[in-house]
Amino acid sequence: MTEKHTIYFAGRITGRRKYADLYQRIVEQLKTYGKVLTEHVANPTFEADEDNAGLTDVFIHDRDMDWLYECDVIVAEVTQKSLGVGYEIGRAVALNKHVICLFRSDSEKRLSPMVAGAVGENFFVYNYKEDQLPEIFAKHLK
Ligand SMILES: O=c1[nH]c(=O)n([C@H]2C[C@H](O)[C@@H](COP(=O)(O)O)O2)cc1CO
């Protein structure tokens, strides 16, 4: 029987939403393992929605920190550089959360050593192809 998790999905929002479709496919898989607190990250029109909603920076930060406290696992798609995602990962480590970082192996970018080198008991980094995601999620979340 699959344990139900509370999952914080992190991915780049600011700037180009090149990976929004990928983020949506990841979130759909994560939802089979429990509750995803941050589904909005995978919403391709999110930036525009957020502008319309007029949320303040403090509101967004405090809401996301509450979700970080609440989650038991953070899954971060780190192929697209993002200050917000880096911050969330650091805060999650400080909270002793289970951290899974996903970096696309076909990317021509280099993952920061501050993430790639942080592997440990609760911190995992995968250079992945998309068809490997089901196996990765099953290993950590089943
Ligand atoms: O409006 C937002 N809402 C929000 O939840 N975030 C969080 C969730 C994402 O995992 C992360 C993205 O940060 P950034 O915007 O620096 O790419 O920060 C970030 C922003 C700022 O775009």
PDB file of C-alpha atoms and ligand atoms in Angstrom:
ATOM      1  CA  MET A   1       0.000   0.000   0.000  1.00  0.00           C
ATOM      2  CA  THR A   2       1.390   3.388  -0.981  1.00  0.00           C
ATOM      3  CA  GLU A   3       1.958   5.790   1.895  1.00  0.00           C
ATOM      4  CA  LYS A   4       0.337   9.153   1.279  1.00  0.00           C
ATOM      5  CA  HIS A   5       2.892  11.925   1.107  1.00  0.00           C
ATOM      6  CA  THR A   6       2.668  15.678   1.334  1.00  0.00           C
ATOM      7  CA  ILE A   7       4.792  16.923  -1.529  1.00  0.00           C
ATOM      8  CA  TYR A   8       6.246  20.341  -2.300  1.00  0.00           C
ATOM      9  CA  PHE A   9       7.028  20.599  -5.993  1.00  0.00           C
ATOM     10  CA  ALA A  10       9.520  23.360  -6.861  1.00  0.00           C
ATOM     11  CA  GLY A  11      10.346  24.631 -10.322  1.00  0.00           C
ATOM     12  CA  ARG A  12      11.310  27.852 -12.001  1.00  0.00           C
ATOM     13  CA  ILE A  13       8.520  30.395 -12.315  1.00  0.00           C
ATOM     14  CA  THR A  14      10.164  33.735 -12.990  1.00  0.00           C
ATOM     15  CA  GLY A  15      11.188  34.288 -16.590  1.00  0.00           C
ATOM     16  CA  ARG A  16      10.588  31.812 -19.358  1.00  0.00           C
ATOM     17  CA  ARG A  17       8.244  28.942 -18.537  1.00  0.00           C
ATOM     18  CA  LYS A  18      10.014  26.640 -20.948  1.00  0.00           C
ATOM     19  CA  TYR A  19       9.343  23.570 -18.858  1.00  0.00           C
ATOM     20  CA  ALA A  20       5.725  24.163 -17.848  1.00  0.00           C
ATOM     21  CA  ASP A  21       4.497  21.096 -19.775  1.00  0.00           C
ATOM     22  CA  LEU A  22       7.173  18.927 -18.169  1.00  0.00           C
ATOM     23  CA  TYR A  23       6.280  20.327 -14.741  1.00  0.00           C
ATOM     24  CA  GLN A  24       2.643  19.392 -15.357  1.00  0.00           C
ATOM     25  CA  ARG A  25       3.584  15.811 -16.238  1.00  0.00           C
ATOM     26  CA  ILE A  26       5.747  15.593 -13.093  1.00  0.00           C
ATOM     27  CA  VAL A  27       2.957  16.927 -10.885  1.00  0.00           C
ATOM     28  CA  GLU A  28       0.469  14.434 -12.367  1.00  0.00           C
ATOM     29  CA  GLN A  29       2.816  11.594 -11.370  1.00  0.00           C
ATOM     30  CA  LEU A  30       3.428  13.048  -7.905  1.00  0.00           C
ATOM     31  CA  LYS A  31      -0.309  13.305  -7.276  1.00  0.00           C
ATOM     32  CA  THR A  32      -0.552   9.519  -7.415  1.00  0.00           C
ATOM     33  CA  TYR A  33       1.617   9.434  -4.253  1.00  0.00           C
ATOM     34  CA  GLY A  34      -0.192  12.044  -2.186  1.00  0.00           C
ATOM     35  CA  LYS A  35      -1.066  15.701  -1.949  1.00  0.00           C
ATOM     36  CA  VAL A  36       0.939  18.201  -4.026  1.00  0.00           C
ATOM     37  CA  LEU A  37       0.872  21.551  -2.212  1.00  0.00           C
ATOM     38  CA  THR A  38       2.294  23.655  -5.041  1.00  0.00           C
ATOM     39  CA  GLU A  39       0.396  22.682  -8.162  1.00  0.00           C
ATOM     40  CA  HIS A  40       0.451  26.334  -9.285  1.00  0.00           C
ATOM     41  CA  VAL A  41       4.164  25.986 -10.130  1.00  0.00           C
ATOM     42  CA  ALA A  42       3.164  23.786 -13.095  1.00  0.00           C
ATOM     43  CA  ASN A  43       0.514  26.171 -14.359  1.00  0.00           C
ATOM     44  CA  PRO A  44       1.804  27.781 -17.597  1.00  0.00           C
ATOM     45  CA  THR A  45      -0.295  30.940 -17.166  1.00  0.00           C
ATOM     46  CA  PHE A  46       0.611  31.280 -13.513  1.00  0.00           C
ATOM     47  CA  GLU A  47       2.697  34.450 -13.773  1.00  0.00           C
ATOM     48  CA  ALA A  48      -0.148  36.281 -15.473  1.00  0.00           C
ATOM     49  CA  ASP A  49      -2.681  34.875 -13.001  1.00  0.00           C
ATOM     50  CA  GLU A  50      -0.523  35.942 -10.108  1.00  0.00           C
ATOM     51  CA  ASP A  51      -0.156  39.466 -11.465  1.00  0.00           C
ATOM     52  CA  ASN A  52      -3.918  39.639 -11.722  1.00  0.00           C
ATOM     53  CA  ALA A  53      -4.342  38.312  -8.206  1.00  0.00           C
ATOM     54  CA  GLY A  54      -1.967  41.019  -6.915  1.00  0.00           C
ATOM     55  CA  LEU A  55      -0.297  38.774  -4.349  1.00  0.00           C
ATOM     56  CA  THR A  56       2.505  40.453  -2.432  1.00  0.00           C
ATOM     57  CA  ASP A  57       6.024  39.049  -2.222  1.00  0.00           C
ATOM     58  CA  VAL A  58       5.644  38.618   1.531  1.00  0.00           C
ATOM     59  CA  PHE A  59       2.400  36.708   1.081  1.00  0.00           C
ATOM     60  CA  ILE A  60       3.988  34.358  -1.485  1.00  0.00           C
ATOM     61  CA  HIS A  61       7.081  33.780   0.653  1.00  0.00           C
ATOM     62  CA  ASP A  62       5.171  33.136   3.870  1.00  0.00           C
ATOM     63  CA  ARG A  63       2.610  30.868   2.171  1.00  0.00           C
ATOM     64  CA  ASP A  64       5.355  28.831   0.508  1.00  0.00           C
ATOM     65  CA  MET A  65       7.301  28.566   3.772  1.00  0.00           C
ATOM     66  CA  ASP A  66       4.157  27.247   5.482  1.00  0.00           C
ATOM     67  CA  TRP A  67       3.917  24.619   2.738  1.00  0.00           C
ATOM     68  CA  LEU A  68       7.598  23.755   3.186  1.00  0.00           C
ATOM     69  CA  TYR A  69       7.023  23.169   6.901  1.00  0.00           C
ATOM     70  CA  GLU A  70       3.980  21.029   6.062  1.00  0.00           C
ATOM     71  CA  CYS A  71       5.538  18.806   3.387  1.00  0.00           C
ATOM     72  CA  ASP A  72       7.505  15.642   4.065  1.00  0.00           C
ATOM     73  CA  VAL A  73       9.259  15.675   0.699  1.00  0.00           C
ATOM     74  CA  ILE A  74      10.346  18.344  -1.764  1.00  0.00           C
ATOM     75  CA  VAL A  75      10.780  17.473  -5.420  1.00  0.00           C
ATOM     76  CA  ALA A  76      12.720  20.212  -7.227  1.00  0.00           C
ATOM     77  CA  GLU A  77      13.141  20.368 -11.002  1.00  0.00           C
ATOM     78  CA  VAL A  78      16.490  22.164 -11.148  1.00  0.00           C
ATOM     79  CA  THR A  79      17.365  22.157 -14.849  1.00  0.00           C
ATOM     80  CA  GLN A  80      16.186  25.744 -15.187  1.00  0.00           C
ATOM     81  CA  LYS A  81      18.176  27.981 -12.851  1.00  0.00           C
ATOM     82  CA  SER A  82      15.971  29.692 -10.311  1.00  0.00           C
ATOM     83  CA  LEU A  83      16.836  31.722  -7.234  1.00  0.00           C
ATOM     84  CA  GLY A  84      13.494  30.823  -5.688  1.00  0.00           C
ATOM     85  CA  VAL A  85      14.049  27.084  -6.147  1.00  0.00           C
ATOM     86  CA  GLY A  86      17.585  27.326  -4.741  1.00  0.00           C
ATOM     87  CA  TYR A  87      16.224  29.162  -1.712  1.00  0.00           C
ATOM     88  CA  GLU A  88      13.493  26.564  -1.218  1.00  0.00           C
ATOM     89  CA  ILE A  89      16.008  23.715  -1.392  1.00  0.00           C
ATOM     90  CA  GLY A  90      18.240  25.383   1.204  1.00  0.00           C
ATOM     91  CA  ARG A  91      15.331  25.987   3.558  1.00  0.00           C
ATOM     92  CA  ALA A  92      14.137  22.393   3.052  1.00  0.00           C
ATOM     93  CA  VAL A  93      17.576  21.052   3.992  1.00  0.00           C
ATOM     94  CA  ALA A  94      17.536  23.180   7.147  1.00  0.00           C
ATOM     95  CA  LEU A  95      14.157  21.640   7.980  1.00  0.00           C
ATOM     96  CA  ASN A  96      15.514  18.098   7.478  1.00  0.00           C
ATOM     97  CA  LYS A  97      13.081  17.374   4.665  1.00  0.00           C
ATOM     98  CA  HIS A  98      13.588  14.598   2.139  1.00  0.00           C
ATOM     99  CA  VAL A  99      14.884  16.418  -0.954  1.00  0.00           C
ATOM    100  CA  ILE A 100      14.828  15.063  -4.515  1.00  0.00           C
ATOM    101  CA  CYS A 101      16.471  17.241  -7.178  1.00  0.00           C
ATOM    102  CA  LEU A 102      15.872  16.466 -10.847  1.00  0.00           C
ATOM    103  CA  PHE A 103      18.276  17.692 -13.514  1.00  0.00           C
ATOM    104  CA  ARG A 104      17.707  16.756 -17.141  1.00  0.00           C
ATOM    105  CA  SER A 105      20.644  14.774 -18.475  1.00  0.00           C
ATOM    106  CA  ASP A 106      20.133  16.187 -21.982  1.00  0.00           C
ATOM    107  CA  SER A 107      20.604  19.734 -20.706  1.00  0.00           C
ATOM    108  CA  GLU A 108      23.671  21.607 -21.878  1.00  0.00           C
ATOM    109  CA  LYS A 109      23.752  23.505 -18.617  1.00  0.00           C
ATOM    110  CA  ARG A 110      25.743  22.607 -15.528  1.00  0.00           C
ATOM    111  CA  LEU A 111      24.025  22.061 -12.240  1.00  0.00           C
ATOM    112  CA  SER A 112      25.479  24.200  -9.451  1.00  0.00           C
ATOM    113  CA  PRO A 113      27.872  22.200  -7.275  1.00  0.00           C
ATOM    114  CA  MET A 114      26.005  23.638  -4.287  1.00  0.00           C
ATOM    115  CA  VAL A 115      23.113  21.406  -5.327  1.00  0.00           C
ATOM    116  CA  ALA A 116      24.929  18.601  -7.163  1.00  0.00           C
ATOM    117  CA  GLY A 117      27.358  18.216  -4.267  1.00  0.00           C
ATOM    118  CA  ALA A 118      24.820  18.303  -1.470  1.00  0.00           C
ATOM    119  CA  VAL A 119      23.923  14.617  -1.720  1.00  0.00           C
ATOM    120  CA  GLY A 120      23.460  12.909   1.628  1.00  0.00           C
ATOM    121  CA  GLU A 121      21.137  10.770   3.671  1.00  0.00           C
ATOM    122  CA  ASN A 122      18.113  12.932   2.864  1.00  0.00           C
ATOM    123  CA  PHE A 123      19.296  14.658  -0.295  1.00  0.00           C
ATOM    124  CA  PHE A 124      19.195  13.043  -3.727  1.00  0.00           C
ATOM    125  CA  VAL A 125      20.150  14.368  -7.138  1.00  0.00           C
ATOM    126  CA  TYR A 126      19.159  12.630 -10.366  1.00  0.00           C
ATOM    127  CA  ASN A 127      20.463  13.379 -13.832  1.00  0.00           C
ATOM    128  CA  TYR A 128      17.360  12.047 -15.495  1.00  0.00           C
ATOM    129  CA  LYS A 129      15.579  11.347 -18.711  1.00  0.00           C
ATOM    130  CA  GLU A 130      11.835  11.781 -18.463  1.00  0.00           C
ATOM    131  CA  ASP A 131      11.101   8.086 -18.915  1.00  0.00           C
ATOM    132  CA  GLN A 132      13.094   7.397 -15.711  1.00  0.00           C
ATOM    133  CA  LEU A 133      10.809   9.508 -13.528  1.00  0.00           C
ATOM    134  CA  PRO A 134       8.281   6.769 -12.648  1.00  0.00           C
ATOM    135  CA  GLU A 135      11.094   4.613 -11.278  1.00  0.00           C
ATOM    136  CA  ILE A 136      12.638   7.496  -9.320  1.00  0.00           C
ATOM    137  CA  PHE A 137       9.307   8.473  -7.768  1.00  0.00           C
ATOM    138  CA  ALA A 138       8.421   4.874  -6.940  1.00  0.00           C
ATOM    139  CA  LYS A 139      11.765   4.430  -5.177  1.00  0.00           C
ATOM    140  CA  HIS A 140      11.270   7.448  -2.927  1.00  0.00           C
ATOM    141  CA  LEU A 141       7.537   7.719  -2.521  1.00  0.00           C
ATOM    142  CA  LYS A 142       6.139   4.205  -2.470  1.00  0.00           C
TER     143      LYS A 142
HETATM  144  O1  LIG B   1       4.943  33.768  -7.572  1.00  0.00           O
HETATM  145  C1  LIG B   1       5.660  32.884  -7.094  1.00  0.00           C
HETATM  146  N1  LIG B   1       5.097  31.844  -6.422  1.00  0.00           N
HETATM  147  C2  LIG B   1       5.827  30.828  -5.912  1.00  0.00           C
HETATM  148  O2  LIG B   1       5.257  29.903  -5.314  1.00  0.00           O
HETATM  149  N2  LIG B   1       7.207  30.822  -6.085  1.00  0.00           N
HETATM  150  C3  LIG B   1       8.023  29.707  -5.552  1.00  0.00           C
HETATM  151  C4  LIG B   1       7.613  28.350  -6.079  1.00  0.00           C
HETATM  152  C5  LIG B   1       8.714  27.967  -7.041  1.00  0.00           C
HETATM  153  O3  LIG B   1       9.204  26.652  -6.714  1.00  0.00           O
HETATM  154  C6  LIG B   1       9.823  28.979  -6.858  1.00  0.00           C
HETATM  155  C7  LIG B   1      10.170  29.674  -8.150  1.00  0.00           C
HETATM  156  O4  LIG B   1      11.043  30.735  -7.899  1.00  0.00           O
HETATM  157  P1  LIG B   1      11.476  31.737  -9.071  1.00  0.00           P
HETATM  158  O5  LIG B   1      10.286  32.646  -9.311  1.00  0.00           O
HETATM  159  O6  LIG B   1      12.660  32.478  -8.536  1.00  0.00           O
HETATM  160  O7  LIG B   1      11.788  30.903 -10.281  1.00  0.00           O
HETATM  161  O8  LIG B   1       9.361  29.925  -5.900  1.00  0.00           O
HETATM  162  C8  LIG B   1       7.821  31.863  -6.718  1.00  0.00           C
HETATM  163  C9  LIG B   1       7.081  32.909  -7.221  1.00  0.00           C
HETATM  164  C10 LIG B   1       7.751  34.056  -7.909  1.00  0.00           C
HETATM  165  O9  LIG B   1       7.600  33.958  -9.291  1.00  0.00           O
END
